[in-house]
PDB file of C-alpha atoms in Angstrom:
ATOM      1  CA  UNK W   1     -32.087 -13.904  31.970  1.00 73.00           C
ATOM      2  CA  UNK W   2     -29.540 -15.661  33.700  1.00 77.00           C
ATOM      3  CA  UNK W   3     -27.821 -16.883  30.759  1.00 83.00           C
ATOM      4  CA  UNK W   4     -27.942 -12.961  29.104  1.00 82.00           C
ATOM      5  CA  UNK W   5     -26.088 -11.859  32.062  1.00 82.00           C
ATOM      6  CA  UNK W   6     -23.499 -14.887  31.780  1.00 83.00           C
ATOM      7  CA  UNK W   7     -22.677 -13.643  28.132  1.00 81.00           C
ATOM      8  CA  UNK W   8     -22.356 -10.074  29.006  1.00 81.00           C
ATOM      9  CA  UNK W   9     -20.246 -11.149  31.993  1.00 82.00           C
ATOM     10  CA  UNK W  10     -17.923 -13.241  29.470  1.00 79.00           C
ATOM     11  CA  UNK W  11     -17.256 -10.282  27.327  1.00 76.00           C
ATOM     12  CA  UNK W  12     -14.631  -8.585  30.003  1.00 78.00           C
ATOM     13  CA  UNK W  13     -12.912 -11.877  31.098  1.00 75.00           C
ATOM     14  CA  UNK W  14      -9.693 -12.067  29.442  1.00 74.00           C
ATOM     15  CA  UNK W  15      -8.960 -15.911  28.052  1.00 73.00           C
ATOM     16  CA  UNK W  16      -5.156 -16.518  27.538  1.00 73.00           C
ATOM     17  CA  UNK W  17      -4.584 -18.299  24.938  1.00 72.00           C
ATOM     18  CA  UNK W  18      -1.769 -20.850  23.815  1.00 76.00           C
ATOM     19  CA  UNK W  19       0.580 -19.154  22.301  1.00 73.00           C
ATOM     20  CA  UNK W  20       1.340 -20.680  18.326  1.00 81.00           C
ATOM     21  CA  UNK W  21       4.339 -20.097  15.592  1.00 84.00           C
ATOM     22  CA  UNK W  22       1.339 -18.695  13.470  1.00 85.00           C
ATOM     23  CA  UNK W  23      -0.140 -16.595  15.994  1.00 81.00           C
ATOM     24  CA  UNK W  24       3.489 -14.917  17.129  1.00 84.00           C
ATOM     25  CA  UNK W  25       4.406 -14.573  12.764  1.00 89.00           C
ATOM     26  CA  UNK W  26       0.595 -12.568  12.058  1.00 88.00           C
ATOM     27  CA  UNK W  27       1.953 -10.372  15.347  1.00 86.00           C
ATOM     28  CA  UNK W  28       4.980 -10.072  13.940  1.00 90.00           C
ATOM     29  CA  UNK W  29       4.159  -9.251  10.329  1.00 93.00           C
ATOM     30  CA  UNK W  30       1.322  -6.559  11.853  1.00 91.00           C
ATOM     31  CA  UNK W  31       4.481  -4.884  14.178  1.00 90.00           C
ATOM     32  CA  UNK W  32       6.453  -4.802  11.234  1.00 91.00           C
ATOM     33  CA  UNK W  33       3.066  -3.508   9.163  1.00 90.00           C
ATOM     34  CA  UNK W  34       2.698  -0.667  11.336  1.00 87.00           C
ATOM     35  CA  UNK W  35       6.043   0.376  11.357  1.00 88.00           C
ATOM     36  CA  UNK W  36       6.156  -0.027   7.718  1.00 89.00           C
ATOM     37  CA  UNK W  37       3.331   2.818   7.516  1.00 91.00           C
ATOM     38  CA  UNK W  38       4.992   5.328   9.424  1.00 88.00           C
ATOM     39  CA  UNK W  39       7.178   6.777   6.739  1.00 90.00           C
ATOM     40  CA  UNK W  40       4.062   7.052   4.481  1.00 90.00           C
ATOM     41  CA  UNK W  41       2.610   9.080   7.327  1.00 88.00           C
ATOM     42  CA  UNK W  42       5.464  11.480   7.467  1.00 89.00           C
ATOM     43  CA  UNK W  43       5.848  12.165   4.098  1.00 91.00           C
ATOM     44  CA  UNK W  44       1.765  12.713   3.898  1.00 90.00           C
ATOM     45  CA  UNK W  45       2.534  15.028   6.740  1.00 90.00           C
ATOM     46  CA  UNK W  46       5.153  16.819   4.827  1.00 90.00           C
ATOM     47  CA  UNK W  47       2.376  17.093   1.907  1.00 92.00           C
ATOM     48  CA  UNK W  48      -0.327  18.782   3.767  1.00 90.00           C
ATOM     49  CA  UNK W  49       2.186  21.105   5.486  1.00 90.00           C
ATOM     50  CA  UNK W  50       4.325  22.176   2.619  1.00 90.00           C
ATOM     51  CA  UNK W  51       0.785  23.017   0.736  1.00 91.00           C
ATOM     52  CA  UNK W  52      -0.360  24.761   3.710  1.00 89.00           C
ATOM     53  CA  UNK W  53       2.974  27.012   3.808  1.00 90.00           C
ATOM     54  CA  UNK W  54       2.391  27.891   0.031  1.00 91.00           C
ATOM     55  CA  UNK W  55      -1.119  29.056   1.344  1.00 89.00           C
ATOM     56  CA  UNK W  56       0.057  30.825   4.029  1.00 88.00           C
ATOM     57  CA  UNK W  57       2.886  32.681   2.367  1.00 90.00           C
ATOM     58  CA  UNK W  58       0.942  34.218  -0.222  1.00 90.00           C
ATOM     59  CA  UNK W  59      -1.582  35.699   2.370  1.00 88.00           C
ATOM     60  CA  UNK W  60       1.281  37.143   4.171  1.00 88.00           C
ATOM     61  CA  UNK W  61       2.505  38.831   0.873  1.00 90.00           C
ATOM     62  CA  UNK W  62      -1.286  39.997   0.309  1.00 89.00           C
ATOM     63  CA  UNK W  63      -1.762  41.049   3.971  1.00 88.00           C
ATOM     64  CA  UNK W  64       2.042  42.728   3.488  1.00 89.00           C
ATOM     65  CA  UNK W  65       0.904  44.694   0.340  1.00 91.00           C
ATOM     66  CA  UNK W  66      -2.103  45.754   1.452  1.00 88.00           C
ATOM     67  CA  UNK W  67      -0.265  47.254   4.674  1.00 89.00           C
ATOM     68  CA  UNK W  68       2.102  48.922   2.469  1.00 91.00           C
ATOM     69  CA  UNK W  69      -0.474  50.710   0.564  1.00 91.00           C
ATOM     70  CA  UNK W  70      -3.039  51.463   3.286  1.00 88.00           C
ATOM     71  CA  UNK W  71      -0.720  52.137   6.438  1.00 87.00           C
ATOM     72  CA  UNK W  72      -2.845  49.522   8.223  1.00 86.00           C
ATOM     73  CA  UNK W  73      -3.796  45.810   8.398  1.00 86.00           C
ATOM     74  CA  UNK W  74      -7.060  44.686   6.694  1.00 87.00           C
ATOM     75  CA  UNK W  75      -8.536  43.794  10.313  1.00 86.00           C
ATOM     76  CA  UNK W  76     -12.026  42.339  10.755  1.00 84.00           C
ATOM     77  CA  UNK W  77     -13.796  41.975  14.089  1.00 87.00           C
ATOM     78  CA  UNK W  78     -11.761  41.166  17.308  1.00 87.00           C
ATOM     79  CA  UNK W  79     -11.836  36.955  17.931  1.00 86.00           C
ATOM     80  CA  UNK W  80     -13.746  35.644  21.165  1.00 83.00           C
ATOM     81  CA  UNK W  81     -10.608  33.407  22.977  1.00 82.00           C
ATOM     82  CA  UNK W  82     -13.836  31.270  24.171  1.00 83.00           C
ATOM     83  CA  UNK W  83     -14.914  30.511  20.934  1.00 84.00           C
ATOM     84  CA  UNK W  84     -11.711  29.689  19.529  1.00 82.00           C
ATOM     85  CA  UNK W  85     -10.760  26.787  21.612  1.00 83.00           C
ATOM     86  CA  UNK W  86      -7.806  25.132  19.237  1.00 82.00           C
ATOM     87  CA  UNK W  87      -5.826  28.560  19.351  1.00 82.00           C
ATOM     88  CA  UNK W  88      -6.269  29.169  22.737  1.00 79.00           C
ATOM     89  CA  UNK W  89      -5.305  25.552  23.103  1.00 80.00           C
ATOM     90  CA  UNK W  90      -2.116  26.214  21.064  1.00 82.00           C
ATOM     91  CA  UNK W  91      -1.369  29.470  22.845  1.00 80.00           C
ATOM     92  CA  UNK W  92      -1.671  27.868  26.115  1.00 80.00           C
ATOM     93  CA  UNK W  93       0.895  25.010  25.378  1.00 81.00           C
ATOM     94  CA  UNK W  94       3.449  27.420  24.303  1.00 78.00           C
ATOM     95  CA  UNK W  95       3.214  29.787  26.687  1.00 78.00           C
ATOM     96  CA  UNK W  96       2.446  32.377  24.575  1.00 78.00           C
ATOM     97  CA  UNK W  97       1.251  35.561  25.416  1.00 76.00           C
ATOM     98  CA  UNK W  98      -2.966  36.091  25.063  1.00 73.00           C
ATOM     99  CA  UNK W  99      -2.797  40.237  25.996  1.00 77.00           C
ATOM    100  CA  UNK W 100      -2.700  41.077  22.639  1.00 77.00           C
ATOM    101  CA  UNK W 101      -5.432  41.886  20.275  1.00 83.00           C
ATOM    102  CA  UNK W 102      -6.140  39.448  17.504  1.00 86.00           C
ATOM    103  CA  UNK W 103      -8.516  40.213  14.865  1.00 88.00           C
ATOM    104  CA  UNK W 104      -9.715  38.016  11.818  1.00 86.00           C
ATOM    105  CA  UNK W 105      -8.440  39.343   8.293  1.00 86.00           C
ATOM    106  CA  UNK W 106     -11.250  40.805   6.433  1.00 83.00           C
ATOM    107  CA  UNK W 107     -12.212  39.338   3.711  1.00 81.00           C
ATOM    108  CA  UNK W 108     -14.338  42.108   2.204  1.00 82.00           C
ATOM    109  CA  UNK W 109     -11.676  44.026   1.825  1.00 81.00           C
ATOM    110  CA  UNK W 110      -9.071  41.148   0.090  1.00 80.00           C
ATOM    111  CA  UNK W 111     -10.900  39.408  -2.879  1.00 78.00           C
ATOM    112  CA  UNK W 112      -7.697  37.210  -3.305  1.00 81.00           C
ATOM    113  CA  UNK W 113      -8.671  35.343   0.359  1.00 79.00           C
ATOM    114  CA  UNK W 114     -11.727  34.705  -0.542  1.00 80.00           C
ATOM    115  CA  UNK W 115     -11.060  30.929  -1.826  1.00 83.00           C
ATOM    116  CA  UNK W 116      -8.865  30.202   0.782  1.00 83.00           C
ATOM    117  CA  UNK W 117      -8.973  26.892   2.670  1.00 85.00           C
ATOM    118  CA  UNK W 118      -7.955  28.093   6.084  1.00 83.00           C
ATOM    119  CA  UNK W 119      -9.536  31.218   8.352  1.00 84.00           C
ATOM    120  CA  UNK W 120      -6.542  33.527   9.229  1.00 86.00           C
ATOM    121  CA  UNK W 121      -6.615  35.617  12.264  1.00 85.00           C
ATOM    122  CA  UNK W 122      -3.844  38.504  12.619  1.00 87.00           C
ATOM    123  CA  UNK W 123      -1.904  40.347  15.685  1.00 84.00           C
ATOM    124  CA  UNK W 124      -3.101  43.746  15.144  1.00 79.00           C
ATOM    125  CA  UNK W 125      -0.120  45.346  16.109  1.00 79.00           C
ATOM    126  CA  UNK W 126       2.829  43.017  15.351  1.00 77.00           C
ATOM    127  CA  UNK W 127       1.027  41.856  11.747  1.00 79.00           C
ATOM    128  CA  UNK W 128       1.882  38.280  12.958  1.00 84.00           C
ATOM    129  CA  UNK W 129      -0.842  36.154  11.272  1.00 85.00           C
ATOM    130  CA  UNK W 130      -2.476  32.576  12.577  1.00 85.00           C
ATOM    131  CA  UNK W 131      -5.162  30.270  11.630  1.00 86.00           C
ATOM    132  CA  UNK W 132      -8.049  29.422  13.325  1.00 86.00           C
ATOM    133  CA  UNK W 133      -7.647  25.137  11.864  1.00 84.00           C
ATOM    134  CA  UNK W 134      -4.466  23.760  12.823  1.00 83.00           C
ATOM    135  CA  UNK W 135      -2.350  21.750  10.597  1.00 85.00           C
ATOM    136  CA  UNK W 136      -0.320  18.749  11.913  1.00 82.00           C
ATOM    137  CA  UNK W 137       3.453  18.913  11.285  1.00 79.00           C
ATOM    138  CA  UNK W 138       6.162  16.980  13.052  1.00 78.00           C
ATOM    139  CA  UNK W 139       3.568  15.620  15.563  1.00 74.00           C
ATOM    140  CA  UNK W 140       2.733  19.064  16.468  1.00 77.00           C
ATOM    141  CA  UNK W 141      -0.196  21.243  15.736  1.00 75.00           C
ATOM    142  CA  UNK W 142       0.412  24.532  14.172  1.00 80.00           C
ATOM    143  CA  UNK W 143      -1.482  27.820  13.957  1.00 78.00           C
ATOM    144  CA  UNK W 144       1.537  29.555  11.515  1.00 77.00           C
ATOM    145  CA  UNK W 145       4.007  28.522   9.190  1.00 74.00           C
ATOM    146  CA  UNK W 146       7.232  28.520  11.109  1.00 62.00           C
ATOM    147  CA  UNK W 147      10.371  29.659   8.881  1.00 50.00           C
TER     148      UNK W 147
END
């Protein structure tokens, strides 16, 4: 038992080690690795944003043409701030206002939407939409496409 709790013990101790010309060039080739990947991520960042604008924009035209013809937003039931923790999230960080009333679009009444990738939630009196998934862009997280 003794010799169970000596190995378990020996797991947190930290052993310096000497420090070698090949250790310090695999430390240095795995800095320069991980800087080397960074770009990549940007421009797969750029990728997943620019198709999520694409999205986006076309359900603001449908939304906008649908508003045009009925006098009124396609509005669905009224979103729970408790359930939707990621947009309250986002609203909280930019100190954006929560008074108003945001419903989700309804679907039922748009057949274009219905093979959409993202849930979109809409201001019911501004017409300013959001998503309920957030997409990353420039190390932010987004709930609209920003112009």
């Amino acid at each position: 038992m003794n010799r169970l709790l000596e190995k378990i013990e020996n797991l947190f101790v930290i052993n310096r080690k000497e420090t070698t010309y090949t250790r310090g060039f695999i430390s240095f080739i795995i800095v320069l690795a991980g800087v080397a990947v960074l770009p990549t991520y940007f421009k797969y960042e750029d990728y997943v944003y620019a198709k999520y604008k694409k999205e986006y924009d076309s359900v603001v035209e449908i939304v906008e043409q649908y508003n045009k013809e009925y006098g009124r937003y396609p509005l669905g039931e009224s979103i729970n701030w408790t359930k939707e923790k990621n947009l309250n999230l986002f609203f909280t960080e930019n100190k954006f206002s929560r008074n108003r009333e945001l419903y989700y679009i309804d679907i039922k009444l748009l057949d274009e939407l219905k093979n959409n990738k993202y849930t979109y939630i809409i201001d019911g009196q501004g017409g300013k939409l959001y998503t309920r998934e957030f997409v990353v862009y420039k190390n932010r997280r987004w709930h609209f496409a920003f112009y």
